[in-house]
mmCIF file of C-alpha atoms and ligand atoms in Angstrom:
data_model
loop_
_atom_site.group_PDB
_atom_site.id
_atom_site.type_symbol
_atom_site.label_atom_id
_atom_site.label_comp_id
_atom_site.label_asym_id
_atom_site.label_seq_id
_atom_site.Cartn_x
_atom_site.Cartn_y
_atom_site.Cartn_z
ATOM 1 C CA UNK W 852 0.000 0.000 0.000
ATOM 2 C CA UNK W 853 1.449 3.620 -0.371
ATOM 3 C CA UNK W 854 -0.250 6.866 -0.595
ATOM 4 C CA UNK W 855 0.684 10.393 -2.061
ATOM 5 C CA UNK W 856 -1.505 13.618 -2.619
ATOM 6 C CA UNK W 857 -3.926 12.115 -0.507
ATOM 7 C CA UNK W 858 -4.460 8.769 -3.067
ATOM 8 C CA UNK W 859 -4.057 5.198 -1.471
ATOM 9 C CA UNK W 860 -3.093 2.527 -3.624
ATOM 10 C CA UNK W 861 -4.084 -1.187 -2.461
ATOM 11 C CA UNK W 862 -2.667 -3.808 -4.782
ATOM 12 C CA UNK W 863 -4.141 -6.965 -5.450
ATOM 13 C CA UNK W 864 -1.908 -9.875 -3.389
ATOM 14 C CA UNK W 865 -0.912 -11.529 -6.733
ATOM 15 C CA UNK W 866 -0.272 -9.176 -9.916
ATOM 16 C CA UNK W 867 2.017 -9.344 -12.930
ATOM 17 C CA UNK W 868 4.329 -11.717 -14.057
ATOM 18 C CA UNK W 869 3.167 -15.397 -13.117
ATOM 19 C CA UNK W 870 5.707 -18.089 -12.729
ATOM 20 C CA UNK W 871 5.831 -19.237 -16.479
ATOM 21 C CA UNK W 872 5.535 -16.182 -18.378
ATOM 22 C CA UNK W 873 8.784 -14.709 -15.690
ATOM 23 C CA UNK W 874 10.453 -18.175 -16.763
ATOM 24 C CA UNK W 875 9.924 -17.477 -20.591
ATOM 25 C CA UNK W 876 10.798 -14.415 -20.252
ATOM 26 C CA UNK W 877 13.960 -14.792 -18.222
ATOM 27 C CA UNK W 878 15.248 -17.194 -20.782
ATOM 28 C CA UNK W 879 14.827 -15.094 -24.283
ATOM 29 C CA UNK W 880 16.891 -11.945 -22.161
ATOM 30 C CA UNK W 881 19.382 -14.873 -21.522
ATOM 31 C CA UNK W 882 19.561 -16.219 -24.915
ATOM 32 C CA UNK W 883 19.863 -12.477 -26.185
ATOM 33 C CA UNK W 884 22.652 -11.529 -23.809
ATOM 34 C CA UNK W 885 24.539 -14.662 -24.937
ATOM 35 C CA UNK W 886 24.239 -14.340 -28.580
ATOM 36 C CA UNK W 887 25.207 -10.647 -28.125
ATOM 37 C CA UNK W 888 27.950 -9.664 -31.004
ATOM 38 C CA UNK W 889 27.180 -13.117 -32.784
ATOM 39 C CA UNK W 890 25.467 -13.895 -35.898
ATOM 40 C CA UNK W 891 22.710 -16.574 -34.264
ATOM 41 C CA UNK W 892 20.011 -14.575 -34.054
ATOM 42 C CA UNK W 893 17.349 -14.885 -31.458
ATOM 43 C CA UNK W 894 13.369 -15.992 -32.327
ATOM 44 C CA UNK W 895 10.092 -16.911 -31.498
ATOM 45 C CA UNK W 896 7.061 -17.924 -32.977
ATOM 46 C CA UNK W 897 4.377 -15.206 -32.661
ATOM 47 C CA UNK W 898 4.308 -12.744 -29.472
ATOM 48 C CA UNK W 899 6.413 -14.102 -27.025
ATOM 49 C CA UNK W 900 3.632 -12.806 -24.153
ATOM 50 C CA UNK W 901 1.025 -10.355 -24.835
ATOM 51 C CA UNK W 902 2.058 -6.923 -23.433
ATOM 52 C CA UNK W 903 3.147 -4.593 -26.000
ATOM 53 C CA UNK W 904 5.544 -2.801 -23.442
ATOM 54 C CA UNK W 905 7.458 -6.178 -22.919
ATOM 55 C CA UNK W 906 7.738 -7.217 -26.973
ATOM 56 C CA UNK W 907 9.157 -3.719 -27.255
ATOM 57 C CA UNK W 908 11.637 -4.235 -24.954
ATOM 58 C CA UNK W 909 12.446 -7.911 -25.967
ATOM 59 C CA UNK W 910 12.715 -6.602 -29.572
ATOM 60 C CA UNK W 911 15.069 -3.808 -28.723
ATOM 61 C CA UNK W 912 17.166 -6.320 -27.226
ATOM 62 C CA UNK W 913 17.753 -8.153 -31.112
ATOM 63 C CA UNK W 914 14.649 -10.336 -30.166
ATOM 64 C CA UNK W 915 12.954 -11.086 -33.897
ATOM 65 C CA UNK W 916 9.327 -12.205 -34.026
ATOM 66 C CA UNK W 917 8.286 -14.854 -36.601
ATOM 67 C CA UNK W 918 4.680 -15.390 -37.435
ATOM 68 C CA UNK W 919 5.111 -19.157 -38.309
ATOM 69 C CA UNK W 920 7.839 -21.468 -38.076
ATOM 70 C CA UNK W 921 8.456 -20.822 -42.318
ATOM 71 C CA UNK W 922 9.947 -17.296 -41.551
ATOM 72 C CA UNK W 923 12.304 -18.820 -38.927
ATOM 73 C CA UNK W 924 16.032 -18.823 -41.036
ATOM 74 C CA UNK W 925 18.116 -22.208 -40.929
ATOM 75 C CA UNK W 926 20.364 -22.463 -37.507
ATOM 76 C CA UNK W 927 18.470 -20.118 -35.600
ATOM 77 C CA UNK W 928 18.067 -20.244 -31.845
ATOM 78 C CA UNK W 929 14.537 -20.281 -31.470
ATOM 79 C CA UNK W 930 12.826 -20.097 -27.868
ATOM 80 C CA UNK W 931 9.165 -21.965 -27.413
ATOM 81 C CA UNK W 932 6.992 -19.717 -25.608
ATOM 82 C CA UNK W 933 5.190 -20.382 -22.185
ATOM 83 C CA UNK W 934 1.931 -21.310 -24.438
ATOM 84 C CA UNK W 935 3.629 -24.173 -26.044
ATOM 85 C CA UNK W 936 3.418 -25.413 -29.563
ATOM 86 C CA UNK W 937 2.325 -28.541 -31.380
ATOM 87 C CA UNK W 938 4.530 -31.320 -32.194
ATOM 88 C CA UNK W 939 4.511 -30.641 -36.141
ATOM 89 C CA UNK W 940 6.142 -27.050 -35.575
ATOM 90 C CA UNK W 941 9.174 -28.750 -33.105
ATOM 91 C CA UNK W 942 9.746 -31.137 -35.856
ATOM 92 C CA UNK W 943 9.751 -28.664 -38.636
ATOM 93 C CA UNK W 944 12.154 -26.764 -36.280
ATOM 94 C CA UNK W 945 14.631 -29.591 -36.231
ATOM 95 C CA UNK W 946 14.618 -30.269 -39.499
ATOM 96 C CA UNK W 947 16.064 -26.763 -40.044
ATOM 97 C CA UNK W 948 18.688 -27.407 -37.818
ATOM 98 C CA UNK W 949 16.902 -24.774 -35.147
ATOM 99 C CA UNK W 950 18.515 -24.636 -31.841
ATOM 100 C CA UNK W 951 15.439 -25.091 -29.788
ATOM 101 C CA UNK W 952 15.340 -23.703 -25.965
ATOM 102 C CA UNK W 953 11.570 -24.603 -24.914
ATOM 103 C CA UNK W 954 10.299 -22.254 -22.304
ATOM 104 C CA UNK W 955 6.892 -24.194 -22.677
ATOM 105 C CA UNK W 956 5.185 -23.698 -18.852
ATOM 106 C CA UNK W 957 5.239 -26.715 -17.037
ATOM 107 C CA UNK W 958 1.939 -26.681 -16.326
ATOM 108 C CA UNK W 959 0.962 -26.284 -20.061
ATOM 109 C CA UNK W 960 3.560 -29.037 -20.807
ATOM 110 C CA UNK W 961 1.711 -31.480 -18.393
ATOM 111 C CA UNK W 962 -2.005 -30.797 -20.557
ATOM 112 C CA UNK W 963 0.253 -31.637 -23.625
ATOM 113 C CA UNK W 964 1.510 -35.077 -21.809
ATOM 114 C CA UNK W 965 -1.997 -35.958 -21.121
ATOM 115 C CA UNK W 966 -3.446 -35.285 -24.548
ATOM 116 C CA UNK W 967 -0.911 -37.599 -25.850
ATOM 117 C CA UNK W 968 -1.283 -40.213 -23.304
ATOM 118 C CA UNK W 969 -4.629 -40.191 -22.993
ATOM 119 C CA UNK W 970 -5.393 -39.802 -26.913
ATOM 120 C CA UNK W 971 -2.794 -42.894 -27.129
ATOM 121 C CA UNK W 972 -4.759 -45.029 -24.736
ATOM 122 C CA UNK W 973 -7.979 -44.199 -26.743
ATOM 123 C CA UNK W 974 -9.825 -41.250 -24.971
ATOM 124 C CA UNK W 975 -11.923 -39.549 -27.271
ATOM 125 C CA UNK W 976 -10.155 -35.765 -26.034
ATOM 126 C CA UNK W 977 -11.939 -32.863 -25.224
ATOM 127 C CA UNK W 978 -10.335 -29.651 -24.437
ATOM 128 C CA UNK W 979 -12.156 -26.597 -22.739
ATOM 129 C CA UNK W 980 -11.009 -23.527 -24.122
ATOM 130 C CA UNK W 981 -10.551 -20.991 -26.926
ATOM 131 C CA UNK W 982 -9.996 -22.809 -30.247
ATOM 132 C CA UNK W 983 -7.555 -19.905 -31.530
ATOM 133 C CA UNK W 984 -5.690 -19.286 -28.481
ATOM 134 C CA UNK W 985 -1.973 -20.655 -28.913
ATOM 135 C CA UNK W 986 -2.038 -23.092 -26.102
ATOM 136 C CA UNK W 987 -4.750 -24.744 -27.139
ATOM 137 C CA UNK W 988 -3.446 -24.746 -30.649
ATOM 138 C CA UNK W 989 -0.247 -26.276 -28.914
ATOM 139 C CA UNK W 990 -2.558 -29.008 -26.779
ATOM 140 C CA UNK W 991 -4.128 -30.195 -29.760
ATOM 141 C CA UNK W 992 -1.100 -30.544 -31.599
ATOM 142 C CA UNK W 993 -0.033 -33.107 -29.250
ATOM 143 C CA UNK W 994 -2.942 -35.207 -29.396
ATOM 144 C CA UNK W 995 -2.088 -38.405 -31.419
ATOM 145 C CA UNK W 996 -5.475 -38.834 -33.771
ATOM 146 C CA UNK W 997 -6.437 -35.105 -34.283
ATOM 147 C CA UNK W 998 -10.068 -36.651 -35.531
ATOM 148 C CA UNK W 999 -10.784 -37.846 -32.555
ATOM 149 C CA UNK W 1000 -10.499 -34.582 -30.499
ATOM 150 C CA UNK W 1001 -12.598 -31.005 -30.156
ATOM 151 C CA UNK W 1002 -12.433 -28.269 -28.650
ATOM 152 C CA UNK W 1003 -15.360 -26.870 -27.274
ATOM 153 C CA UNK W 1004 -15.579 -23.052 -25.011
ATOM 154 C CA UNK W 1005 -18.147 -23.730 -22.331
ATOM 155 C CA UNK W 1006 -20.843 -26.410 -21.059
ATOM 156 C CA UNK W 1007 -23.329 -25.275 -24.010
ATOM 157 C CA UNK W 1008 -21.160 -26.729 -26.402
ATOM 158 C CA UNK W 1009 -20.554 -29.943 -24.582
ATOM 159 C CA UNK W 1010 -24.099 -30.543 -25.065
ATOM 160 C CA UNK W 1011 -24.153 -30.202 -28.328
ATOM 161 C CA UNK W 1012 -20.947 -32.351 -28.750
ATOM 162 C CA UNK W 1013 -21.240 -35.638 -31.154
ATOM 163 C CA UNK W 1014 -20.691 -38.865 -29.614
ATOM 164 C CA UNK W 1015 -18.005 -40.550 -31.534
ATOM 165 C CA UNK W 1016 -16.351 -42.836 -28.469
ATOM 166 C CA UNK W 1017 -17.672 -44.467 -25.295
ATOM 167 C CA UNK W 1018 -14.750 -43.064 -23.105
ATOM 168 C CA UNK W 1019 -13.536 -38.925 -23.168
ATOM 169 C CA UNK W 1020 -11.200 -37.044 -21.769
ATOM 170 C CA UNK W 1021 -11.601 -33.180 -20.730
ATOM 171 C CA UNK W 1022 -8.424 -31.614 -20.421
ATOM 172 C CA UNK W 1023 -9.033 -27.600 -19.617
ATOM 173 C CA UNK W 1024 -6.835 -24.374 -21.260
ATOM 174 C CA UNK W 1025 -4.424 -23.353 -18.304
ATOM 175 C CA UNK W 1026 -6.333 -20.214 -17.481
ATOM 176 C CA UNK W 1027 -10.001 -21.597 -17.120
ATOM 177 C CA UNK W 1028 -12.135 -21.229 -14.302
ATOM 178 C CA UNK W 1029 -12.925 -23.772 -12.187
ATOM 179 C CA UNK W 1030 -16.580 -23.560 -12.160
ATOM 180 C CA UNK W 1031 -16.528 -23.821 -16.517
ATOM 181 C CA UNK W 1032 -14.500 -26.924 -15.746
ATOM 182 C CA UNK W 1033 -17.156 -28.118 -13.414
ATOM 183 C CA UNK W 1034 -19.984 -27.212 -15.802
ATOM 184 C CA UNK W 1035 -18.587 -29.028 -18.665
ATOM 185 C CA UNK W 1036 -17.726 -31.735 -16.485
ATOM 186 C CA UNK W 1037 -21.719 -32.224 -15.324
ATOM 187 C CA UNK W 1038 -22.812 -32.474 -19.174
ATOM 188 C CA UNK W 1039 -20.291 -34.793 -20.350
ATOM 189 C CA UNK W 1040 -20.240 -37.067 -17.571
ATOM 190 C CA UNK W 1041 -23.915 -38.289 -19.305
ATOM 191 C CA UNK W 1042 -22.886 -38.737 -22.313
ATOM 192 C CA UNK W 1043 -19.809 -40.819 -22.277
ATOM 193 C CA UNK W 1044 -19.479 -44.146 -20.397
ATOM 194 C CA UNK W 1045 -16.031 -43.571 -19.001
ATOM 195 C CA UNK W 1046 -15.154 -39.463 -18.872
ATOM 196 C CA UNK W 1047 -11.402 -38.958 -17.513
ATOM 197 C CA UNK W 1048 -11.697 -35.111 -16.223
ATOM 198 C CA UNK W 1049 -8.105 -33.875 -15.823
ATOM 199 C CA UNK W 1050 -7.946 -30.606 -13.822
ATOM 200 C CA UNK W 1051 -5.045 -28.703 -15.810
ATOM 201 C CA UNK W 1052 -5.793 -24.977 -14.545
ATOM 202 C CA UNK W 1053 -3.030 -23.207 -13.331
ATOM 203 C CA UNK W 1054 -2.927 -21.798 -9.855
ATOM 204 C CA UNK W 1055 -1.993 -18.291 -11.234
ATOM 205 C CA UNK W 1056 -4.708 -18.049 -12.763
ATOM 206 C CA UNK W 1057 -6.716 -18.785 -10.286
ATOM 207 C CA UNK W 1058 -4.716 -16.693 -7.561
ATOM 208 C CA UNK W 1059 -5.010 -13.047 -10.041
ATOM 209 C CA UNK W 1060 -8.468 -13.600 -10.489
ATOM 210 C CA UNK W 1061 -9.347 -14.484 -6.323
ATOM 211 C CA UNK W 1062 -7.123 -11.214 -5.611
ATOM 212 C CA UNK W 1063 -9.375 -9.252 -7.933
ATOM 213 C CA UNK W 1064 -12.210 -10.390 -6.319
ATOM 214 C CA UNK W 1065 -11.250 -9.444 -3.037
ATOM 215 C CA UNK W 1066 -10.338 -6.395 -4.137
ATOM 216 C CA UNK W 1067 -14.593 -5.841 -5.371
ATOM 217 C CA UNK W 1068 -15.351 -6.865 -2.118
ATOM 218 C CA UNK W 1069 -13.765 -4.526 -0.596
ATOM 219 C CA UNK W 1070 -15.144 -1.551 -2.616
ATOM 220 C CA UNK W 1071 -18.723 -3.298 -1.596
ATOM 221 C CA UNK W 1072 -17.738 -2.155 1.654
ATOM 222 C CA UNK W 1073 -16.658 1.149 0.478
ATOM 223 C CA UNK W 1074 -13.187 0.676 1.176
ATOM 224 C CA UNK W 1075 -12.000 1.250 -2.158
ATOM 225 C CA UNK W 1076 -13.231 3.921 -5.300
ATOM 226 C CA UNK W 1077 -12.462 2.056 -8.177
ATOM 227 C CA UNK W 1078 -9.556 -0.537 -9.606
ATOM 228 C CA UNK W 1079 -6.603 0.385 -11.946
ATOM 229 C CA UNK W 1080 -5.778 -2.570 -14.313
ATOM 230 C CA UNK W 1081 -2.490 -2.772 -16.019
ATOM 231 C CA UNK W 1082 -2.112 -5.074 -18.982
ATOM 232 C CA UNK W 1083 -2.036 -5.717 -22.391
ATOM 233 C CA UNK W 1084 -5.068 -5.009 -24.300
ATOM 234 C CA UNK W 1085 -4.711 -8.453 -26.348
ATOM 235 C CA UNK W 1086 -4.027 -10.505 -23.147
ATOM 236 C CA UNK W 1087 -7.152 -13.063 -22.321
ATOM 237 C CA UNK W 1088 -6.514 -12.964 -18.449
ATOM 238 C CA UNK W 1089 -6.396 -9.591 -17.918
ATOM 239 C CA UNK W 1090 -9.605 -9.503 -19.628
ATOM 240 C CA UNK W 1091 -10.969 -12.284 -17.226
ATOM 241 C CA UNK W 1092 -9.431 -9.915 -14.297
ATOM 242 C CA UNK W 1093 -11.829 -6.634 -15.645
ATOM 243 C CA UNK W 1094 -14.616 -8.989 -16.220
ATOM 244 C CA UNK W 1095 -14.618 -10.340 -12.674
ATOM 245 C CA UNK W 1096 -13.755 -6.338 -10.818
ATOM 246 C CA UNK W 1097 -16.782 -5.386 -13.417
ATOM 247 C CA UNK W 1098 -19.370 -8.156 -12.113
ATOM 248 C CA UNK W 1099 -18.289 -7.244 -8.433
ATOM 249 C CA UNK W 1100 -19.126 -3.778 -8.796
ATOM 250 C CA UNK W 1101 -15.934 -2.424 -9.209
ATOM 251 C CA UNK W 1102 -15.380 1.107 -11.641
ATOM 252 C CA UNK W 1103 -11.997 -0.528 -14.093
ATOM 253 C CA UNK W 1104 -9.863 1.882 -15.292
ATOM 254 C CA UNK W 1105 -7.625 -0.659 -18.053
ATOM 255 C CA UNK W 1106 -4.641 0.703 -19.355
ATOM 256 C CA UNK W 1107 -1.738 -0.136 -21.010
ATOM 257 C CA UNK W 1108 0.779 1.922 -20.103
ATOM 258 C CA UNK W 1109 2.138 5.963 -18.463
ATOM 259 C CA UNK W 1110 0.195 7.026 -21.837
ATOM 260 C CA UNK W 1111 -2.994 5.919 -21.071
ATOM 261 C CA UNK W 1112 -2.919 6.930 -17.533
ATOM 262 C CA UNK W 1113 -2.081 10.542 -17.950
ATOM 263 C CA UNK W 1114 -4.999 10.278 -20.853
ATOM 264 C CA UNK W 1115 -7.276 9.018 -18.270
ATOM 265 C CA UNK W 1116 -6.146 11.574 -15.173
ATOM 266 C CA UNK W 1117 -9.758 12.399 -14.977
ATOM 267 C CA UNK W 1118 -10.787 9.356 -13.812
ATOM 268 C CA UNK W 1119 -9.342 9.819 -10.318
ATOM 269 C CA UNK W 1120 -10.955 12.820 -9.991
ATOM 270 C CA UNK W 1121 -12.688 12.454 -6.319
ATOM 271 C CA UNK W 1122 -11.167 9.171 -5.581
ATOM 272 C CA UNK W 1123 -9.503 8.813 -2.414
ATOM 273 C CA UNK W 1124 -8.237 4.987 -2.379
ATOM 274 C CA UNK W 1125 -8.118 2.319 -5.432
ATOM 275 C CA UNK W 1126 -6.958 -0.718 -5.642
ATOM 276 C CA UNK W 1127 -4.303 -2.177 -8.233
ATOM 277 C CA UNK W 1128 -4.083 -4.907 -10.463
ATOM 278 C CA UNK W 1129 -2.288 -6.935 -13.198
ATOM 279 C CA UNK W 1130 -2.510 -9.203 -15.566
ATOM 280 C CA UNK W 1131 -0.164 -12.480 -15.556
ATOM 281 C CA UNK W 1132 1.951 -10.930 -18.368
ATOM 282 C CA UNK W 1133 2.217 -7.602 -17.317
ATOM 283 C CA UNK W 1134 6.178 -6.860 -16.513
ATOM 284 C CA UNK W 1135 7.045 -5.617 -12.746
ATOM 285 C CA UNK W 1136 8.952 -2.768 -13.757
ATOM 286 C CA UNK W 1137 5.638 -1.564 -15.677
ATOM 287 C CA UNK W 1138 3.181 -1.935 -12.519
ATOM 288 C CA UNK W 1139 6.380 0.050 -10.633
ATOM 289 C CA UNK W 1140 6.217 2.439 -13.483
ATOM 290 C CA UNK W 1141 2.380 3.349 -13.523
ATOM 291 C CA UNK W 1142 2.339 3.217 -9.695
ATOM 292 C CA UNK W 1143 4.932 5.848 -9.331
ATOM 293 C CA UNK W 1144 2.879 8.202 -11.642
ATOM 294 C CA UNK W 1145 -0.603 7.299 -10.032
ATOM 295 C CA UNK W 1146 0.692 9.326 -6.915
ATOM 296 C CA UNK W 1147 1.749 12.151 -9.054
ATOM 297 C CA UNK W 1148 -1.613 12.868 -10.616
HETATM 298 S S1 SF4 A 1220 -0.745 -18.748 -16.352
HETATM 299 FE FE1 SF4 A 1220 -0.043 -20.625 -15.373
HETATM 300 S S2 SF4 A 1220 0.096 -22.071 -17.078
HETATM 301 FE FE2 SF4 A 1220 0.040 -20.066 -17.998
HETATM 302 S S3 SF4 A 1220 2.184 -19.511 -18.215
HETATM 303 FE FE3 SF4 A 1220 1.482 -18.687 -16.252
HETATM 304 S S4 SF4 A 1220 2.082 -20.249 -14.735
HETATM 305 FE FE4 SF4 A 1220 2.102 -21.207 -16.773
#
């Protein structure tokens, strides 16, 4: 908590960086710094996370950005992002002689596992999540008979699922909430002899979105005047995080960056204490950044 010109700041217990995106992250400044004043340049496939501030930076440290594996040059180095991707595009990679450092998150490497394992011992696989989102992209590139997979986005859609096995698996996108896991869950379990429900959510997820939460409770008490989220306008779980302060009654200022918030210094006209929160690939130094100017307005 801090407080300047007569504005408290509360911020959310768990903000910013989660474990995997910090690990991803890490690893592409230490791949950079290595290959500094060599020729082997430095890429990944698509946004490495999605906060505009952060590819900025990456890319202004020699990081180059590839939007499929066909732009990727022979002998690159060539770092996996936390999201993953599907088998085809690590062989592809090592058939151009691609030095591969994956940076996949271990938690999204463990739905991968069980989509091949599972789809190997015959489950009819059904991941819960968003079709075009990367990780599931990655997930279902790992599944060993892609025609006997779907993807579906909530419990409506299990219900209108075919039946084309006796026995299913539902493996979840990382960043689901537990209650859509549990809804889906309650339809299938009716209309497959044998479901195998794997819970692959990720704690983070979880954690940024109970903090946020809290954080509308409090303002239901009064306590606080409104939330400032910081995070990428493209980035799924920060979305989740405004949906959830919205539905709790919370006023959301979103923003991206110092811009924005001198843009929006009207906003915190009459407010005497707000709370602050970030998505799970929104940088530390930014949430420093935007704090340190909150006082000043
Ligand atoms: S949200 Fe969870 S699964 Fe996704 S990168 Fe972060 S730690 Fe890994």
């Amino acid at each position: 908590m801090c407080r300047a010109n007569n504005l408290e700041l509360v911020m959310a217990d768990h903000a910013g960086f989660c474990f995997g995106v910090k690990r991803a992250v890490d690893a592409i400044c230490d791949a950079l710094k290595e290959n500094n004043n060599k020729n082997k340049e430095v890429w990944t496939i698509g946004l490495p996370i999605h906060n505009p501030q952060e590819v900025e930076r990456l890319k202004a440290m020699g990081l180059k950005v590839a939007n499929s594996v066909n732009e990727i040059p022979e002998n690159a180095k060539v770092l996996i992002r936390a999201h993953g991707e599907p088998l085809s595009v690590l062989n592809e990679l090592k058939l151009k002689g691609a030095e591969v450092v994956d940076t996949t998150c271990p938690f999204v490497s463990r739905a991968q596992g069980l989509a091949a394992d599972l789809s190997k011992q015959g489950y009819y696989i059904i991941l819960l999540g968003d079709k075009n989102h990367p990780e599931i992209q990655g997930i279902l590139g790992h599944v060993i008979d892609s025609n006997a997979a779907a993807v579906i986005k909530d419990d409506q859609e299990a219900k209108s699922l075919k039946i084309l096995n006796n026995k299913a698996a539902l493996i979840s996108q990382t960043t689901q909430q537990e209650g859509m896991l549990a809804a889906a869950a309650g339809v299938l379990v009716s209309k497959f002899r044998e479901l195998h429900v794997c819970n692959t959510i990720c704690k983070a997820t979880a954690e940024r979105q109970e903090a946020v939460r809290a954080l509308a409770e409090d303002s239901l008490n009064n306590k606080l005047d409104g939330m400032v989220l910081i995070g990428g306008k493209a980035s799924a779980n920060t979305g989740k995080l405004r949906d959830i302060a919205v539905n709790g009654g919370l006023e959301v200022l979103w923003i991206e960056d110092a811009v924005e918030l001198e843009e929006n210094a009207g906003w915190f006209k009459n407010k005497s204490k707000i709370g602050i929160a970030a998505g799970a690939s929104t940088p530390e130094w930014l949430i420093k950044e935007i704090c340190s100017k909150i006082v000043l307005i």
